[in-house]
Amino acid sequence: MDIKSFTKNLESIIDTFYKTELIKDANIQTNFTGDKKEEFLKEILALAATTALKLEEMELSWYAAKAQNKIQLAEALKSLVQTESIAKGVESNARINRANCYVGFLQVVANAQESGAIGSHASNCLRAINDIDITRIIGYEPVIVEIRNDIQKQIKE
């Protein structure tokens, strides 16, 4: 809010008020003289100033709400990026874990002193490694796409 904006709103309210039927009728039906007219105009000015302040307050509230909306939109976008990264990272991490297990198993086999012991544990070890789930998480994709689309619409507004 600046003084120019406030003054403009105040002048607009005063001009509008003077052009109303109420004021026209009041000037016709009453004979305002000196003090009465001055008091009447002071009351009008006070009412106009209060109204102008209320308009400025409403404008500030609107800007504050708009800023708060942008902050929440940024938070939603940040959460969406994190969610997509986690969903994509789960598969990659599972594949890395599986590869590391194979490497570890191969190192154990290479360093083993008794090859007979390896045979009895190899199938169990390989089964456990193969049980590491490397499938993509797809159940949340429709929700993520919907949220992404909503955020994109709001950003364009």
PDB file of C-alpha atoms in Angstrom:
ATOM      1  CA  MET A   1       0.000   0.000   0.000  1.00  0.00           C
ATOM      2  CA  ASP A   2       1.313   3.425  -0.862  1.00  0.00           C
ATOM      3  CA  ILE A   3      -0.022   6.930  -0.332  1.00  0.00           C
ATOM      4  CA  LYS A   4      -0.921   7.358  -4.011  1.00  0.00           C
ATOM      5  CA  SER A   5      -3.027   4.222  -4.016  1.00  0.00           C
ATOM      6  CA  PHE A   6      -4.716   5.195  -0.749  1.00  0.00           C
ATOM      7  CA  THR A   7      -5.391   8.734  -1.984  1.00  0.00           C
ATOM      8  CA  LYS A   8      -6.789   7.433  -5.265  1.00  0.00           C
ATOM      9  CA  ASN A   9      -9.144   5.051  -3.431  1.00  0.00           C
ATOM     10  CA  LEU A  10     -10.214   7.776  -1.014  1.00  0.00           C
ATOM     11  CA  GLU A  11     -10.928  10.272  -3.808  1.00  0.00           C
ATOM     12  CA  SER A  12     -12.866   7.633  -5.702  1.00  0.00           C
ATOM     13  CA  ILE A  13     -15.015   6.903  -2.665  1.00  0.00           C
ATOM     14  CA  ILE A  14     -15.656  10.587  -1.969  1.00  0.00           C
ATOM     15  CA  ASP A  15     -16.522  11.290  -5.620  1.00  0.00           C
ATOM     16  CA  THR A  16     -18.819   8.289  -5.766  1.00  0.00           C
ATOM     17  CA  PHE A  17     -20.462   9.257  -2.491  1.00  0.00           C
ATOM     18  CA  TYR A  18     -21.145  12.827  -3.644  1.00  0.00           C
ATOM     19  CA  LYS A  19     -22.798  11.508  -6.786  1.00  0.00           C
ATOM     20  CA  THR A  20     -25.212   9.228  -4.904  1.00  0.00           C
ATOM     21  CA  GLU A  21     -28.901   9.936  -4.743  1.00  0.00           C
ATOM     22  CA  LEU A  22     -28.636  10.105  -0.957  1.00  0.00           C
ATOM     23  CA  ILE A  23     -26.353  13.137  -1.057  1.00  0.00           C
ATOM     24  CA  LYS A  24     -28.318  14.800  -3.840  1.00  0.00           C
ATOM     25  CA  ASP A  25     -31.529  14.351  -1.855  1.00  0.00           C
ATOM     26  CA  ALA A  26     -29.849  15.514   1.345  1.00  0.00           C
ATOM     27  CA  ASN A  27     -28.629  18.714  -0.304  1.00  0.00           C
ATOM     28  CA  ILE A  28     -32.083  19.390  -1.767  1.00  0.00           C
ATOM     29  CA  GLN A  29     -34.130  18.536   1.314  1.00  0.00           C
ATOM     30  CA  THR A  30     -31.958  20.201   3.933  1.00  0.00           C
ATOM     31  CA  ASN A  31     -30.417  23.567   4.109  1.00  0.00           C
ATOM     32  CA  PHE A  32     -26.943  22.866   5.375  1.00  0.00           C
ATOM     33  CA  THR A  33     -25.309  25.852   6.870  1.00  0.00           C
ATOM     34  CA  GLY A  34     -21.740  26.419   8.023  1.00  0.00           C
ATOM     35  CA  ASP A  35     -21.156  24.140  11.021  1.00  0.00           C
ATOM     36  CA  LYS A  36     -23.771  21.552  10.068  1.00  0.00           C
ATOM     37  CA  LYS A  37     -22.400  21.237   6.553  1.00  0.00           C
ATOM     38  CA  GLU A  38     -18.855  21.058   7.867  1.00  0.00           C
ATOM     39  CA  GLU A  39     -19.792  18.348  10.382  1.00  0.00           C
ATOM     40  CA  PHE A  40     -21.675  16.415   7.720  1.00  0.00           C
ATOM     41  CA  LEU A  41     -18.684  16.566   5.369  1.00  0.00           C
ATOM     42  CA  LYS A  42     -16.317  15.489   8.164  1.00  0.00           C
ATOM     43  CA  GLU A  43     -18.481  12.451   8.791  1.00  0.00           C
ATOM     44  CA  ILE A  44     -18.508  11.649   5.095  1.00  0.00           C
ATOM     45  CA  LEU A  45     -14.737  12.079   4.942  1.00  0.00           C
ATOM     46  CA  ALA A  46     -14.295   9.815   7.984  1.00  0.00           C
ATOM     47  CA  LEU A  47     -16.561   7.201   6.401  1.00  0.00           C
ATOM     48  CA  ALA A  48     -14.682   7.489   3.110  1.00  0.00           C
ATOM     49  CA  ALA A  49     -11.303   7.194   4.840  1.00  0.00           C
ATOM     50  CA  THR A  50     -12.451   4.123   6.781  1.00  0.00           C
ATOM     51  CA  THR A  51     -13.774   2.558   3.594  1.00  0.00           C
ATOM     52  CA  ALA A  52     -10.541   3.325   1.730  1.00  0.00           C
ATOM     53  CA  LEU A  53      -8.536   1.722   4.533  1.00  0.00           C
ATOM     54  CA  LYS A  54     -10.769  -1.343   4.425  1.00  0.00           C
ATOM     55  CA  LEU A  55     -10.214  -1.592   0.667  1.00  0.00           C
ATOM     56  CA  GLU A  56      -6.452  -1.376   1.161  1.00  0.00           C
ATOM     57  CA  GLU A  57      -6.654  -3.983   3.918  1.00  0.00           C
ATOM     58  CA  MET A  58      -8.622  -6.301   1.629  1.00  0.00           C
ATOM     59  CA  GLU A  59      -6.080  -5.767  -1.134  1.00  0.00           C
ATOM     60  CA  LEU A  60      -3.215  -6.592   1.214  1.00  0.00           C
ATOM     61  CA  SER A  61      -5.043  -9.702   2.405  1.00  0.00           C
ATOM     62  CA  TRP A  62      -5.526 -10.761  -1.200  1.00  0.00           C
ATOM     63  CA  TYR A  63      -1.813 -10.331  -1.942  1.00  0.00           C
ATOM     64  CA  ALA A  64      -0.903 -12.222   1.238  1.00  0.00           C
ATOM     65  CA  ALA A  65      -3.215 -15.092   0.274  1.00  0.00           C
ATOM     66  CA  LYS A  66      -1.743 -15.148  -3.217  1.00  0.00           C
ATOM     67  CA  ALA A  67       1.796 -15.262  -1.789  1.00  0.00           C
ATOM     68  CA  GLN A  68       0.808 -18.038   0.619  1.00  0.00           C
ATOM     69  CA  ASN A  69      -0.658 -19.985  -2.291  1.00  0.00           C
ATOM     70  CA  LYS A  70       2.644 -19.666  -4.198  1.00  0.00           C
ATOM     71  CA  ILE A  71       4.571 -20.889  -1.141  1.00  0.00           C
ATOM     72  CA  GLN A  72       2.295 -23.912  -0.811  1.00  0.00           C
ATOM     73  CA  LEU A  73       2.583 -24.568  -4.537  1.00  0.00           C
ATOM     74  CA  ALA A  74       6.375 -24.544  -4.252  1.00  0.00           C
ATOM     75  CA  GLU A  75       6.173 -26.972  -1.309  1.00  0.00           C
ATOM     76  CA  ALA A  76       3.892 -29.267  -3.305  1.00  0.00           C
ATOM     77  CA  LEU A  77       6.287 -29.160  -6.247  1.00  0.00           C
ATOM     78  CA  LYS A  78       9.225 -29.957  -3.963  1.00  0.00           C
ATOM     79  CA  SER A  79       7.330 -32.910  -2.473  1.00  0.00           C
ATOM     80  CA  LEU A  80       6.407 -34.142  -5.938  1.00  0.00           C
ATOM     81  CA  VAL A  81      10.041 -34.075  -7.071  1.00  0.00           C
ATOM     82  CA  GLN A  82      11.059 -35.984  -3.923  1.00  0.00           C
ATOM     83  CA  THR A  83       8.301 -38.526  -4.450  1.00  0.00           C
ATOM     84  CA  GLU A  84       9.248 -39.143  -8.075  1.00  0.00           C
ATOM     85  CA  SER A  85      12.919 -39.451  -7.132  1.00  0.00           C
ATOM     86  CA  ILE A  86      12.144 -41.974  -4.410  1.00  0.00           C
ATOM     87  CA  ALA A  87       9.864 -44.001  -6.688  1.00  0.00           C
ATOM     88  CA  LYS A  88      12.524 -44.143  -9.410  1.00  0.00           C
ATOM     89  CA  GLY A  89      15.346 -44.702  -6.925  1.00  0.00           C
ATOM     90  CA  VAL A  90      13.792 -47.777  -5.332  1.00  0.00           C
ATOM     91  CA  GLU A  91      14.303 -49.865  -8.461  1.00  0.00           C
ATOM     92  CA  SER A  92      17.844 -48.564  -9.000  1.00  0.00           C
ATOM     93  CA  ASN A  93      18.797 -49.204  -5.385  1.00  0.00           C
ATOM     94  CA  ALA A  94      17.395 -52.746  -5.545  1.00  0.00           C
ATOM     95  CA  ARG A  95      19.429 -53.461  -8.689  1.00  0.00           C
ATOM     96  CA  ILE A  96      22.574 -52.046  -7.055  1.00  0.00           C
ATOM     97  CA  ASN A  97      21.964 -54.166  -3.939  1.00  0.00           C
ATOM     98  CA  ARG A  98      21.475 -57.271  -6.053  1.00  0.00           C
ATOM     99  CA  ALA A  99      24.668 -56.581  -8.024  1.00  0.00           C
ATOM    100  CA  ASN A 100      26.625 -56.002  -4.802  1.00  0.00           C
ATOM    101  CA  CYS A 101      25.348 -59.304  -3.433  1.00  0.00           C
ATOM    102  CA  TYR A 102      26.497 -61.129  -6.570  1.00  0.00           C
ATOM    103  CA  VAL A 103      29.917 -59.505  -6.308  1.00  0.00           C
ATOM    104  CA  GLY A 104      30.145 -60.445  -2.641  1.00  0.00           C
ATOM    105  CA  PHE A 105      29.105 -64.001  -3.393  1.00  0.00           C
ATOM    106  CA  LEU A 106      31.679 -64.277  -6.199  1.00  0.00           C
ATOM    107  CA  GLN A 107      34.394 -62.954  -3.871  1.00  0.00           C
ATOM    108  CA  VAL A 108      33.493 -65.580  -1.278  1.00  0.00           C
ATOM    109  CA  VAL A 109      33.590 -68.286  -3.939  1.00  0.00           C
ATOM    110  CA  ALA A 110      36.950 -67.056  -5.233  1.00  0.00           C
ATOM    111  CA  ASN A 111      38.454 -66.990  -1.737  1.00  0.00           C
ATOM    112  CA  ALA A 112      36.954 -70.291  -0.558  1.00  0.00           C
ATOM    113  CA  GLN A 113      39.335 -72.989   0.593  1.00  0.00           C
ATOM    114  CA  GLU A 114      36.813 -75.822   0.387  1.00  0.00           C
ATOM    115  CA  SER A 115      34.835 -75.985  -2.833  1.00  0.00           C
ATOM    116  CA  GLY A 116      32.525 -78.606  -1.367  1.00  0.00           C
ATOM    117  CA  ALA A 117      31.138 -76.106   1.152  1.00  0.00           C
ATOM    118  CA  ILE A 118      30.350 -73.642  -1.605  1.00  0.00           C
ATOM    119  CA  GLY A 119      28.072 -76.062  -3.426  1.00  0.00           C
ATOM    120  CA  SER A 120      25.847 -76.653  -0.438  1.00  0.00           C
ATOM    121  CA  HIS A 121      25.346 -72.906   0.210  1.00  0.00           C
ATOM    122  CA  ALA A 122      25.453 -71.556  -3.350  1.00  0.00           C
ATOM    123  CA  SER A 123      21.842 -72.376  -4.263  1.00  0.00           C
ATOM    124  CA  ASN A 124      20.509 -70.812  -1.044  1.00  0.00           C
ATOM    125  CA  CYS A 125      22.660 -67.734  -1.528  1.00  0.00           C
ATOM    126  CA  LEU A 126      21.676 -67.301  -5.175  1.00  0.00           C
ATOM    127  CA  ARG A 127      17.984 -67.784  -4.309  1.00  0.00           C
ATOM    128  CA  ALA A 128      18.232 -65.091  -1.639  1.00  0.00           C
ATOM    129  CA  ILE A 129      19.979 -62.731  -4.070  1.00  0.00           C
ATOM    130  CA  ASN A 130      17.343 -63.399  -6.740  1.00  0.00           C
ATOM    131  CA  ASP A 131      14.584 -62.700  -4.214  1.00  0.00           C
ATOM    132  CA  ILE A 132      15.676 -59.055  -4.059  1.00  0.00           C
ATOM    133  CA  ASP A 133      12.760 -57.320  -5.765  1.00  0.00           C
ATOM    134  CA  ILE A 134      13.878 -55.129  -8.650  1.00  0.00           C
ATOM    135  CA  THR A 135      10.456 -54.401 -10.129  1.00  0.00           C
ATOM    136  CA  ARG A 136       9.363 -50.844 -10.619  1.00  0.00           C
ATOM    137  CA  ILE A 137       6.843 -49.318  -8.232  1.00  0.00           C
ATOM    138  CA  ILE A 138       3.912 -48.505 -10.495  1.00  0.00           C
ATOM    139  CA  GLY A 139       0.934 -48.301  -8.150  1.00  0.00           C
ATOM    140  CA  TYR A 140       1.512 -44.625  -7.387  1.00  0.00           C
ATOM    141  CA  GLU A 141       2.208 -43.413 -10.923  1.00  0.00           C
ATOM    142  CA  PRO A 142      -1.398 -42.370 -11.722  1.00  0.00           C
ATOM    143  CA  VAL A 143      -1.573 -40.318  -8.521  1.00  0.00           C
ATOM    144  CA  ILE A 144       1.814 -38.729  -9.187  1.00  0.00           C
ATOM    145  CA  VAL A 145       0.755 -37.836 -12.745  1.00  0.00           C
ATOM    146  CA  GLU A 146      -2.499 -36.311 -11.477  1.00  0.00           C
ATOM    147  CA  ILE A 147      -0.677 -34.230  -8.861  1.00  0.00           C
ATOM    148  CA  ARG A 148       1.915 -33.139 -11.426  1.00  0.00           C
ATOM    149  CA  ASN A 149      -0.851 -32.022 -13.811  1.00  0.00           C
ATOM    150  CA  ASP A 150      -2.626 -30.081 -11.041  1.00  0.00           C
ATOM    151  CA  ILE A 151       0.598 -28.318 -10.083  1.00  0.00           C
ATOM    152  CA  GLN A 152       1.319 -27.454 -13.722  1.00  0.00           C
ATOM    153  CA  LYS A 153      -2.154 -25.919 -14.084  1.00  0.00           C
ATOM    154  CA  GLN A 154      -1.688 -23.827 -10.961  1.00  0.00           C
ATOM    155  CA  ILE A 155       1.736 -22.623 -12.058  1.00  0.00           C
ATOM    156  CA  LYS A 156       0.271 -21.392 -15.347  1.00  0.00           C
ATOM    157  CA  GLU A 157      -2.474 -19.418 -13.545  1.00  0.00           C
TER     158      GLU A 157
END
